[in-house]
Short mmCIF file of C-alpha atoms in Angstrom, two decimals:
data_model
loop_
_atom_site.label_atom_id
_atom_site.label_comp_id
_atom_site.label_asym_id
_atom_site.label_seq_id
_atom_site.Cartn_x
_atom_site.Cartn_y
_atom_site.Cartn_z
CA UNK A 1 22.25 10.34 20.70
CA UNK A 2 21.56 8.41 17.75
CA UNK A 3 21.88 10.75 14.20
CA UNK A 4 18.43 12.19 12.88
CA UNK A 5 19.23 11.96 9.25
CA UNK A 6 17.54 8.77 8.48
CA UNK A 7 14.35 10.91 9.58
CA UNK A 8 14.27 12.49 5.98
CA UNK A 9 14.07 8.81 3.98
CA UNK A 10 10.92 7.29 2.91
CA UNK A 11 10.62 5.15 6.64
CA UNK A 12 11.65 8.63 8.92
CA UNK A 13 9.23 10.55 6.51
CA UNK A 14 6.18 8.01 6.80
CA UNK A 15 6.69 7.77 10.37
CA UNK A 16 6.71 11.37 10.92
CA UNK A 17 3.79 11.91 8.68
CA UNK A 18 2.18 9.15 10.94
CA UNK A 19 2.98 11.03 13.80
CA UNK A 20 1.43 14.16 12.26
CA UNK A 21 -2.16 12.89 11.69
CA UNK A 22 -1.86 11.58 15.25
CA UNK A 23 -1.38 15.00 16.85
CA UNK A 24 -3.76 16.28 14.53
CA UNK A 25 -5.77 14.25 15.24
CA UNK A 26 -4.82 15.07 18.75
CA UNK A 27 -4.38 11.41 19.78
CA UNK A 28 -1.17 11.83 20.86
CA UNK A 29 1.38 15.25 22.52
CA UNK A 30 3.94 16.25 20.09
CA UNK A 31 6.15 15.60 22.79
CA UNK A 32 5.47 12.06 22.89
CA UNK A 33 6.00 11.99 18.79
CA UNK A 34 9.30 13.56 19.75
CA UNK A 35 9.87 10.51 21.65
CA UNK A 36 8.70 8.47 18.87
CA UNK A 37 11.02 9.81 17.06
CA UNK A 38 14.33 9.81 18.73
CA UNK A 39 13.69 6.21 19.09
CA UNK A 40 13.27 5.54 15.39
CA UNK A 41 17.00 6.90 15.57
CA UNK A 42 18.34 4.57 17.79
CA UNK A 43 16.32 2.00 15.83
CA UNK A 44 17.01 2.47 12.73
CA UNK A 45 21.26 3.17 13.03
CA UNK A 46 21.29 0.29 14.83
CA UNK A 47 19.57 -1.80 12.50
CA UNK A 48 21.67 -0.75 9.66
CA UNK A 49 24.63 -0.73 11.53
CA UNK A 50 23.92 -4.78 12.41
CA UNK A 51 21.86 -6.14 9.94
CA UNK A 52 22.87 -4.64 6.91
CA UNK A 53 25.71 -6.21 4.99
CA UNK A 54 25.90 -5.03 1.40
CA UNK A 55 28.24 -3.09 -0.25
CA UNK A 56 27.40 -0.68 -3.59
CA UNK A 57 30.29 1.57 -5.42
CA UNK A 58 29.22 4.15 -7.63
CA UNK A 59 31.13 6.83 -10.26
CA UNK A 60 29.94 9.93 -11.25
CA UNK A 61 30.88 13.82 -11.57
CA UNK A 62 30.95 15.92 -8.86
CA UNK A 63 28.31 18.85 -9.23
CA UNK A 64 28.95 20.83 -5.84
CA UNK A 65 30.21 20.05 -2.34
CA UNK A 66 29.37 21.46 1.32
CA UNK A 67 30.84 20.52 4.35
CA UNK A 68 29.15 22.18 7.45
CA UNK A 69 28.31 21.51 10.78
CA UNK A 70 30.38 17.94 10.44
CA UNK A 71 27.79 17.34 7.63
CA UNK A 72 28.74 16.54 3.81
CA UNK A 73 26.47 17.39 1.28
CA UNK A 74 27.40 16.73 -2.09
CA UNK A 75 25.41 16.49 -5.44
CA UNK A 76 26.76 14.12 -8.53
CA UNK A 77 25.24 14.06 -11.55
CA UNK A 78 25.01 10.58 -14.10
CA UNK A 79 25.86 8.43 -11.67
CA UNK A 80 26.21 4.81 -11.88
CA UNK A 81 25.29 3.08 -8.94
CA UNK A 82 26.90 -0.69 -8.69
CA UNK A 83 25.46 -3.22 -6.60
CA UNK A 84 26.61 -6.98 -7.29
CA UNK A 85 23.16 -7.76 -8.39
CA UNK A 86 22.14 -4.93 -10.69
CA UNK A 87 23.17 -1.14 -11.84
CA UNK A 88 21.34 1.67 -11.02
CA UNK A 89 21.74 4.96 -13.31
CA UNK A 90 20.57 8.39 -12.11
CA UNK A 91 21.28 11.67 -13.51
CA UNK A 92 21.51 13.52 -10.21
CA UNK A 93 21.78 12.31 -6.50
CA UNK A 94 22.29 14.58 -3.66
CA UNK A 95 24.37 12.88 -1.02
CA UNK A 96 24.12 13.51 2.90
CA UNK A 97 26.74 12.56 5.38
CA UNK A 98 26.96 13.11 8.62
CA UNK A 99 30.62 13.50 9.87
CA UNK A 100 31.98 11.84 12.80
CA UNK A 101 29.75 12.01 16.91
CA UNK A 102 30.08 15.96 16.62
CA UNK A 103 26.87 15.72 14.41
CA UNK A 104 24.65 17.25 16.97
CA UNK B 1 15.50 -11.74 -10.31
CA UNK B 2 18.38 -9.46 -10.03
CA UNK B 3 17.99 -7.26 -7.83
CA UNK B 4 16.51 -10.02 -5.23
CA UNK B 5 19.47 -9.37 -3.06
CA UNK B 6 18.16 -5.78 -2.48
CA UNK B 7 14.26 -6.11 -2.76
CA UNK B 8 14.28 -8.87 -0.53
CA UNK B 9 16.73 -7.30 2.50
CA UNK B 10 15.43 -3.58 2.33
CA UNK B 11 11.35 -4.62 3.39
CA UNK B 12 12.82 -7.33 5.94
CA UNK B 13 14.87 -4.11 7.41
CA UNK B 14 11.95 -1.87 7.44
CA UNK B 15 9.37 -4.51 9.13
CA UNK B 16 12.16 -4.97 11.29
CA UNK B 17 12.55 -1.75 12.23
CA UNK B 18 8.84 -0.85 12.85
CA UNK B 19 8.67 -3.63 14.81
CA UNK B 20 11.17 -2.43 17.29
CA UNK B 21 10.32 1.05 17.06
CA UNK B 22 6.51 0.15 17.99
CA UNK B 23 7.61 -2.00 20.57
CA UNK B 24 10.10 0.12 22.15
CA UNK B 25 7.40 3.11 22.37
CA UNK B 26 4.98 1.12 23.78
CA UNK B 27 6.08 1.68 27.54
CA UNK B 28 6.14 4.95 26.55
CA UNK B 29 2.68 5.51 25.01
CA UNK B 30 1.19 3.68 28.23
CA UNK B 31 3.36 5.81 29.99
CA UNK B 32 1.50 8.96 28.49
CA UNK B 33 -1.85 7.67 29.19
CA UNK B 34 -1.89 6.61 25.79
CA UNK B 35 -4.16 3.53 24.76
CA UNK B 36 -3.05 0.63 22.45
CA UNK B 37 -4.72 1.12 19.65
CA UNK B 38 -3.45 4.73 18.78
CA UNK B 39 0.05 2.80 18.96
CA UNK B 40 -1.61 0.16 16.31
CA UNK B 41 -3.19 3.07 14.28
CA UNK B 42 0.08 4.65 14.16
CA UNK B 43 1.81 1.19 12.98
CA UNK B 44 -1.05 1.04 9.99
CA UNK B 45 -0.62 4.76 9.21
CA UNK B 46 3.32 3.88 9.26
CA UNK B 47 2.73 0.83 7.01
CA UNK B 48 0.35 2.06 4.89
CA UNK B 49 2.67 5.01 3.69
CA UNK B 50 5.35 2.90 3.16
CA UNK B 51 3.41 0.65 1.44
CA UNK B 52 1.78 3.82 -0.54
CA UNK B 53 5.23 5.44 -1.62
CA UNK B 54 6.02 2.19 -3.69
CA UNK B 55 9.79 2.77 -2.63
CA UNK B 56 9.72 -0.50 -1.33
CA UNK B 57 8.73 -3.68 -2.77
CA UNK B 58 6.86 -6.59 -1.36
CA UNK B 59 6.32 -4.41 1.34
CA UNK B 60 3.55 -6.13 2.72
CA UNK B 61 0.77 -5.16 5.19
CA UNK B 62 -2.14 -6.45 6.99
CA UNK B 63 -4.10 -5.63 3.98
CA UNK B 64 -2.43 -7.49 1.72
CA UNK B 65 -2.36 -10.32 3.97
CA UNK B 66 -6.33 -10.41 3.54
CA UNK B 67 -5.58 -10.17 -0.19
CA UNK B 68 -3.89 -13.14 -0.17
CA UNK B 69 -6.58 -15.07 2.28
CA UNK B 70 -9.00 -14.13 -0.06
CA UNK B 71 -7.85 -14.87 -2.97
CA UNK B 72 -6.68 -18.32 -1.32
CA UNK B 73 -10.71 -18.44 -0.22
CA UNK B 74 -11.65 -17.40 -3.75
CA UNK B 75 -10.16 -20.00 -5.62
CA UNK B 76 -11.62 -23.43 -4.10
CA UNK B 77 -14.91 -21.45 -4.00
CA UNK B 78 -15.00 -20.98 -7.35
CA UNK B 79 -14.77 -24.44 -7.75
CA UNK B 80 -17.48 -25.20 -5.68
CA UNK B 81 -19.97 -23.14 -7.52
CA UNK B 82 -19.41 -24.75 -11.03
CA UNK B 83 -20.40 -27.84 -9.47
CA UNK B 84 -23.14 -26.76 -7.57
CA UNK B 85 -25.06 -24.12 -8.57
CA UNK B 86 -28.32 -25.01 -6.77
CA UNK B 87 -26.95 -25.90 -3.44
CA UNK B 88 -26.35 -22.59 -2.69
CA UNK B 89 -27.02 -23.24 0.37
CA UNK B 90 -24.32 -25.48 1.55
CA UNK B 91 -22.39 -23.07 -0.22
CA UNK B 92 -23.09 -20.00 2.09
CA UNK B 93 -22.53 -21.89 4.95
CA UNK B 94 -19.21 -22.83 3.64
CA UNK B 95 -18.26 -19.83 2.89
CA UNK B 96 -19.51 -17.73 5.69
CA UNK B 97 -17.57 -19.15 8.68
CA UNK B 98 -14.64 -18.06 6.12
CA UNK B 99 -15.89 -14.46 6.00
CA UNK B 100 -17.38 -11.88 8.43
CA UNK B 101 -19.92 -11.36 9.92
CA UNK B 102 -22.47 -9.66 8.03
CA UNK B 103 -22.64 -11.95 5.41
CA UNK B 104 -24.76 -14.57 8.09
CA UNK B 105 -27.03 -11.47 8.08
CA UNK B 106 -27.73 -11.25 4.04
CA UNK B 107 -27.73 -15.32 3.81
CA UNK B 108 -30.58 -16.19 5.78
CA UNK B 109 -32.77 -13.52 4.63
CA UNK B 110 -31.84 -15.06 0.78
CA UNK B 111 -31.58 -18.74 1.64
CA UNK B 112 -34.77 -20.16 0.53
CA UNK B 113 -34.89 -23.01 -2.16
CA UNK B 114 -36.64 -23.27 -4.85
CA UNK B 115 -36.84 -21.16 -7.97
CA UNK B 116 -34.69 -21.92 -10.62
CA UNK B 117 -32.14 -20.06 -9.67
CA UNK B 118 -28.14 -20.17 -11.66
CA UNK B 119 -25.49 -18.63 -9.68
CA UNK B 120 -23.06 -16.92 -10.72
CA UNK B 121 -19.74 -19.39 -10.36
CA UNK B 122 -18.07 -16.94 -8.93
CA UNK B 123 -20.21 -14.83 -6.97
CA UNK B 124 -20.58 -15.49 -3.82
CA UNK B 125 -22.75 -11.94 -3.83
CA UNK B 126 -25.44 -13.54 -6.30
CA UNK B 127 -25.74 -16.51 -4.01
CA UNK B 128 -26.86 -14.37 -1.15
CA UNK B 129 -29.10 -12.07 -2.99
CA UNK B 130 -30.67 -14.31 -5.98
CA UNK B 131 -31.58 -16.73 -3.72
CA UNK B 132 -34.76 -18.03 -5.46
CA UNK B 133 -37.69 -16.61 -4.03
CA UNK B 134 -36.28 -13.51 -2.73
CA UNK B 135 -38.36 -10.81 -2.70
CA UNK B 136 -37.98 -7.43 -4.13
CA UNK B 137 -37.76 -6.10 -0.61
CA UNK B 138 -35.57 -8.91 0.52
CA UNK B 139 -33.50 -8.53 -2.78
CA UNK B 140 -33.23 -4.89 -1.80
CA UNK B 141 -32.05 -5.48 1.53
CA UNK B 142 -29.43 -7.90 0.72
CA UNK B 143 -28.18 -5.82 -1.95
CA UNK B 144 -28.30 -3.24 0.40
CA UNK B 145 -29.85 -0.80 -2.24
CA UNK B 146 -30.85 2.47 -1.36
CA UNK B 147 -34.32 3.47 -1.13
CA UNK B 148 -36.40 3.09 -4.43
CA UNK B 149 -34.32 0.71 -5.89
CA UNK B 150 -35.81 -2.59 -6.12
CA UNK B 151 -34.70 -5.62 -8.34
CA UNK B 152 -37.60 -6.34 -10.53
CA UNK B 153 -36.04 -9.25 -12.63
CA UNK B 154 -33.80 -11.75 -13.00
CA UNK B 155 -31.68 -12.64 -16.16
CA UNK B 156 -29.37 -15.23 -16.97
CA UNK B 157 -27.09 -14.24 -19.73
CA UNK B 158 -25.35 -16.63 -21.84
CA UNK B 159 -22.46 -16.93 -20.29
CA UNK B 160 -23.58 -18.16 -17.21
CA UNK B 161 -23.39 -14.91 -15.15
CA UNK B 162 -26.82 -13.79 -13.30
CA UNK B 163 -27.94 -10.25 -14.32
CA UNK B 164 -30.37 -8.59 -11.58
CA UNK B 165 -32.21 -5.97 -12.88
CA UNK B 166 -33.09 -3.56 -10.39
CA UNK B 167 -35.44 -0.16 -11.57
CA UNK B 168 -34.53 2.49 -9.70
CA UNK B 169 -37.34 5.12 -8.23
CA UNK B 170 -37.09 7.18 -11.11
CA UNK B 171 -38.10 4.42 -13.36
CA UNK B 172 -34.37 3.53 -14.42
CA UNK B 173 -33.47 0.34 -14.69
CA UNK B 174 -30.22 -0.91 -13.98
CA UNK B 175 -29.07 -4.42 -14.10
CA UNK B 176 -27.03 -5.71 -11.33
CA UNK B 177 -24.16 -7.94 -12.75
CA UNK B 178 -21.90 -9.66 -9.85
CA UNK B 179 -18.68 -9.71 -10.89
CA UNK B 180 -15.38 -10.67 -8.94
CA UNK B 181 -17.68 -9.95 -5.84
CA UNK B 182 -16.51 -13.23 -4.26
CA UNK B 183 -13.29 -11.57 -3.73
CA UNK B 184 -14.67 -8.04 -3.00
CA UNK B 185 -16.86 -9.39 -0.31
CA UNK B 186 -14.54 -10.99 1.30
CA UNK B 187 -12.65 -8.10 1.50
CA UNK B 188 -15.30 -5.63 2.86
CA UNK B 189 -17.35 -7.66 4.78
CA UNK B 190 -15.25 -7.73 7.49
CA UNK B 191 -14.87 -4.05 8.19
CA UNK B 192 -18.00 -3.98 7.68
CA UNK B 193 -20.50 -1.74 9.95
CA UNK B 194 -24.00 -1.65 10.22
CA UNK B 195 -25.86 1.76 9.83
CA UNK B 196 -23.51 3.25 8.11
CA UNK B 197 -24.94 4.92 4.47
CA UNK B 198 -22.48 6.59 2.25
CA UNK B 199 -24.84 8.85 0.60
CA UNK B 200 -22.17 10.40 -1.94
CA UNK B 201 -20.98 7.05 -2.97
CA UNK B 202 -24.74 6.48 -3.51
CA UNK B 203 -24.85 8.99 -5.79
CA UNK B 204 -22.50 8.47 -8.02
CA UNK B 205 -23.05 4.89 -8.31
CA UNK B 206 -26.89 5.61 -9.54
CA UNK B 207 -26.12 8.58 -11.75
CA UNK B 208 -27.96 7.90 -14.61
CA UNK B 209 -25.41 6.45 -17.50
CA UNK B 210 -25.85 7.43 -20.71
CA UNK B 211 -26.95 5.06 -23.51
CA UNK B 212 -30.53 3.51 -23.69
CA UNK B 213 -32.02 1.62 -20.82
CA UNK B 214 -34.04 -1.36 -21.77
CA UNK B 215 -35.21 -4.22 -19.84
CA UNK B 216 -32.47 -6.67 -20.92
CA UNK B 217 -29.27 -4.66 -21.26
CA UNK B 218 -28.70 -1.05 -19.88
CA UNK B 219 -27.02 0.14 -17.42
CA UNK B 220 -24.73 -2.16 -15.09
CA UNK B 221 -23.87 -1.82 -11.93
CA UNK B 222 -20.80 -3.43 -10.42
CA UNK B 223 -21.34 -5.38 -7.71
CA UNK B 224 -18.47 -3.55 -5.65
CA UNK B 225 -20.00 -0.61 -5.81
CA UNK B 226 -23.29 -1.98 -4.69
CA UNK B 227 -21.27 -3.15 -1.90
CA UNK B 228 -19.91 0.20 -1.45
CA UNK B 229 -22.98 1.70 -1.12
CA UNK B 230 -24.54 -0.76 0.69
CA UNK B 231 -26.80 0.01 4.21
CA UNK B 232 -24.69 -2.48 5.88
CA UNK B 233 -21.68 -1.79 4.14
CA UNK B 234 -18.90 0.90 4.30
CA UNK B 235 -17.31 2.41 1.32
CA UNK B 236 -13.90 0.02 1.24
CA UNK B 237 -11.56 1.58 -0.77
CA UNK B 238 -8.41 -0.32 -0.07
CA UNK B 239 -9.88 -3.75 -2.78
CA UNK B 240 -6.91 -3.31 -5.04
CA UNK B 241 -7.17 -6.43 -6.30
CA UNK B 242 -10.25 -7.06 -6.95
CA UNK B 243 -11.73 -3.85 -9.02
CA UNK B 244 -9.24 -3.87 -11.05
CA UNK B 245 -9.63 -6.95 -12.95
CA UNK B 246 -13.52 -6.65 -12.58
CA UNK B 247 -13.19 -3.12 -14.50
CA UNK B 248 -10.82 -5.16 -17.36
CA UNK B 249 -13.71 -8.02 -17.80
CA UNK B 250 -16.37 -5.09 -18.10
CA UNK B 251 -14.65 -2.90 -20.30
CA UNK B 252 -13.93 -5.99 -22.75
CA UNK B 253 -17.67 -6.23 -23.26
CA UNK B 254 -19.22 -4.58 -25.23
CA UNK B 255 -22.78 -3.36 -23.81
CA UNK B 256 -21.20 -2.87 -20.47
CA UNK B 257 -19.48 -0.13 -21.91
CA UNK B 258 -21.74 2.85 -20.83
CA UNK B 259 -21.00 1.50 -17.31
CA UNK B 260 -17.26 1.46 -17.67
CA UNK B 261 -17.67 5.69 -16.70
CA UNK B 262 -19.36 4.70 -13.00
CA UNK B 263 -16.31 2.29 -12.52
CA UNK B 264 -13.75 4.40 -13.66
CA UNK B 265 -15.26 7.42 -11.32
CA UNK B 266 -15.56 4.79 -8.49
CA UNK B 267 -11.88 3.77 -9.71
CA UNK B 268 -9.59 6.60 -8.56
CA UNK B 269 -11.48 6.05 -5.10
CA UNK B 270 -10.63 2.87 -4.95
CA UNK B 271 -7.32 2.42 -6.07
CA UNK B 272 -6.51 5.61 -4.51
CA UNK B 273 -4.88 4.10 -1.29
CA UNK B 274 -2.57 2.28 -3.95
CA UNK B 275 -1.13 5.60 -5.07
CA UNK B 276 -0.10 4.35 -8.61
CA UNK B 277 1.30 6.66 -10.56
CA UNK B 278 1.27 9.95 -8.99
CA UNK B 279 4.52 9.71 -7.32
CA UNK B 280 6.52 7.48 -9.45
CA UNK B 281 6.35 9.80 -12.79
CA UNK B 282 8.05 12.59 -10.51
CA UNK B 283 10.82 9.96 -9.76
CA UNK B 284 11.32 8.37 -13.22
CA UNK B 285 12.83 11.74 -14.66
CA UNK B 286 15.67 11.00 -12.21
CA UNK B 287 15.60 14.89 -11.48
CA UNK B 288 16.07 14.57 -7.93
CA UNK B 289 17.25 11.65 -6.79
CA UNK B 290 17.85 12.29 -3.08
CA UNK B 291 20.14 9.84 -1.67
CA UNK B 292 18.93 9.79 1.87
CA UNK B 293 21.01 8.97 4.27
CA UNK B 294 24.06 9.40 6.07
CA UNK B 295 27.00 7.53 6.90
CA UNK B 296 29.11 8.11 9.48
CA UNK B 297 32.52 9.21 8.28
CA UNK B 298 35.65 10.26 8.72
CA UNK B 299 38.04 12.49 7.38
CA UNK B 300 41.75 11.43 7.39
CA UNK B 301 41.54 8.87 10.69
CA UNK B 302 40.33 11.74 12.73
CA UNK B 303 38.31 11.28 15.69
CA UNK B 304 37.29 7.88 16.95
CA UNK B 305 34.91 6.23 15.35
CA UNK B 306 33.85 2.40 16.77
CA UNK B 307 34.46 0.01 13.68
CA UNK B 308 35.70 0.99 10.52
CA UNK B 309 36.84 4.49 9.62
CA UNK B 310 35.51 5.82 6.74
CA UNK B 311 36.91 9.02 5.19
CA UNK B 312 36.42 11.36 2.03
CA UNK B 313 39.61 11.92 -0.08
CA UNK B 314 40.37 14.61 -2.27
CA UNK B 315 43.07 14.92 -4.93
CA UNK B 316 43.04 17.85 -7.29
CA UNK B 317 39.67 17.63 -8.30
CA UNK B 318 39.45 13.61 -8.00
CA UNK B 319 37.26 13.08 -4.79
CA UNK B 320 36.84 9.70 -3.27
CA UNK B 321 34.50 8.37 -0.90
CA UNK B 322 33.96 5.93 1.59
CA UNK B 323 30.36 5.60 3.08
CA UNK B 324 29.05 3.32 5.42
CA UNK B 325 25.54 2.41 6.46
CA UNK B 326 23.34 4.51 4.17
CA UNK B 327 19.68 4.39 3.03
CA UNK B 328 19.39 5.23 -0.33
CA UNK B 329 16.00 6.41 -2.57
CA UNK B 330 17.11 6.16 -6.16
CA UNK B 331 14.40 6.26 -9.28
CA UNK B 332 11.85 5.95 -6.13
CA UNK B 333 13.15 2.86 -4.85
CA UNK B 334 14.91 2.43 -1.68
CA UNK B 335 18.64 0.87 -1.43
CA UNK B 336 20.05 -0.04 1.44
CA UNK B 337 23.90 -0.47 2.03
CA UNK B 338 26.99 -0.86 4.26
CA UNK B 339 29.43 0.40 2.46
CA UNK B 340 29.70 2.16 -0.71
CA UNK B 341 32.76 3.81 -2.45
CA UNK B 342 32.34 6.46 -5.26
CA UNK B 343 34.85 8.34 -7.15
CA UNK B 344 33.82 11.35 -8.55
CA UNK B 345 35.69 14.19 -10.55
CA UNK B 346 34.64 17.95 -10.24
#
């Protein structure tokens, strides 16, 4: 099973609000969304698993830090994101990681 | 452009993406009993939210795809009308193959010779409807007025553009002023569907504007939202394009002022699919910024993980980390990486 955090970024969340107005709409089962779903996962680590080759470091101060259920959580605050192409600044970012296959 | 690395990667990885999920699900929607074209509603839905979230740039859709035909269409056109204002009948026919269907309705109704008739360079809309001797009732049609709206005159201002004054049923008159229709048409024609009236549209296009109604000046009405309201037409909310520079040229003028409030109230409905505005102000305060996503990690080597092994490292109150494979949203703008290291302090 692929990991279901990507569902809460701006692709997951469109394609889940997508998914919404369809059963709403009652076009489709929720079950079959669920299925819609789990293969955005597979999708979408796989994609940035392959095509994806970029690399960004960032600095910042560490606000608070969680680590439950194999999943990191962690919230910096002025953080400087570097990419080799530009700098991103941000005065808080909440981080999400999932730890290792036990994610589920 | 410096972050062209980025912009450029992250809308190739989500069109990727869609594309595979779509296909992938396919079996499964036919599976379900499903038909096709909830699976394509639920790719434009998809795209359309992406597109509306702004996270993404150069995100582009099927609508912008006709944004770019048209204005491709709208340019040579434009050309064409300079030259030859009175042909505009060769110029219908050039233009209609180009353009749906309902256009070959409006141009043979309007294509008869004769009167001096000036088109408006640019409007394709004018060409159609101020066809010389249309009739009121004709005129009507093709400018698929509502009831009691008929155009009673026909005005050529000085620079060139054809006003159509139309006097409404309740003895208001209203002069019709094609503006940046060409590219409006073009974009509404084709989803266009007969019968269908939007009455509130109606409405609020024909509320009375303030300031004095003579026979010359007075109230204007865009030709978009003529279109809008149109008998033939359907309200087409998704022109970004095109009202917006139509609503700059009227506001720079001066009598068209009074009509600036009709476009403005039309405006929000139209640029509404665009979503300007309301959700990047919450993202520019940099409040939240959630980095979404997740990388698969390690701490100190444990478990096995295929490929690299990242890990988080702590020392005192010096934390390290090692990420891999993460979407990021940061001042509303998605990032995509591979790998990313941070040090942070506590």
């Amino acid at each position: 099973m692929a990991y279901q955090l990507y569902r809460n970024t701006t692709l997951g969340n469109s394609l889940q609000e997508s998914l919404d107005e369809l059963i709403q709409s009652q076009q489709i089962t929720p079950q079959l969304a669920l299925q819609v779903l789990l293969q955005f996962d597979k999708a979408i680590n796989s994609a940035l698993a392959q095509r994806v080759r970029n690399r960004v470091n960032f600095r910042g101060s560490l606000n608070t830090y969680r680590f439950c259920d194999n999943v990191w959580t962690f919230v910096l605050n002025d953080v400087e994101f570097r990419e080799v192409t530009e700098l991103i600044k941000v005065d808080k970012v909440k981080i999400v990681a999932c730890d290792g296959k036990r994610f589920f | 452009m410096a972050n062209s690395a980025n912009t450029n990667t992250v809308p190739k990885l989500y069109r990727s993406v869609i594309e595979d999920v779509i296909n992938d699900v396919r079996d499964i929607f036919l599976d379900d009993g499903v038909d096709e074209q909830v699976l394509m509603e639920l790719k434009t839905l998809w795209e359309n939210k992406l597109m509306q979230s702004r996270a993404v740039d150069g995100f582009h859709s099927e609508e912008q795809q006709l944004l770019l035909q048209v204005q491709q269409q709208h340019q040579p056109q434009q050309q064409q009308h300079h030259h030859h204002h009175h042909h505009q009948q060769a110029q219908p026919q050039q233009t209609v193959p180009q353009q749906a269907q309902t256009q070959q309705v409006l141009i043979p109704a309007s294509q008869q010779a004769a009167a001096p008739q000036v088109i408006v360079p640019d409007s394709k809309l004018i060409q159609h409807m101020n066809a010389s001797n249309m009739s009121a009732a004709a005129t009507a049609a093709t400018l698929a007025l509502p009831a009691g709206v008929t155009p009673v005159q026909q005005i050529l201002t000085n620079s060139g553009q054809l006003l159509q004054v139309v006097r409404a049923a309740n003895g208001a008159q209203y002069i019709f002023q094609p503006q940046q229709s060409v590219v409006l048409q073009q974009q509404v024609i084709p989803q266009m569907q007969p019968g269908g009236v939007q009455a509130p549209v109606i409405q609020q296009v024909l509320a009375p504007l303030p300031g004095g109604i003579s026979p010359q000046t007075g109230v204007i009405i865009q030709p978009q939202q003529i279109l809008f309201t149109g008998n033939k037409t359907q309200v087409i909310p998704t022109t970004v394009a095109a009202p917006t520079p139509a609503q700059a040229q009227i506001t720079a003028t001066g009598q068209q002022q009074p009509q600036a409030q009709p476009a403005q109230q039309q405006a929000p409905l139209v640029l509404q699919v665009d979503g300007t505005g309301d959700t990047s102000s919450e993202e520019d305060e940099d409040e939240e910024e959630d980095y979404d996503d997740d990388e698969e990690e390690d701490k100190e080597k444990d478990g096995a993980e295929d490929g690299q092994v990242e890990e988080i490292h702590r020392s005192k109150n010096k934390w390290k980390f090692h990420l891999k494979d993460g979407i990021m949203n940061l001042n509303g703008r998605d990032y995509i990486f591979s790998k990313a290291i941070g040090d942070a302090e506590w």
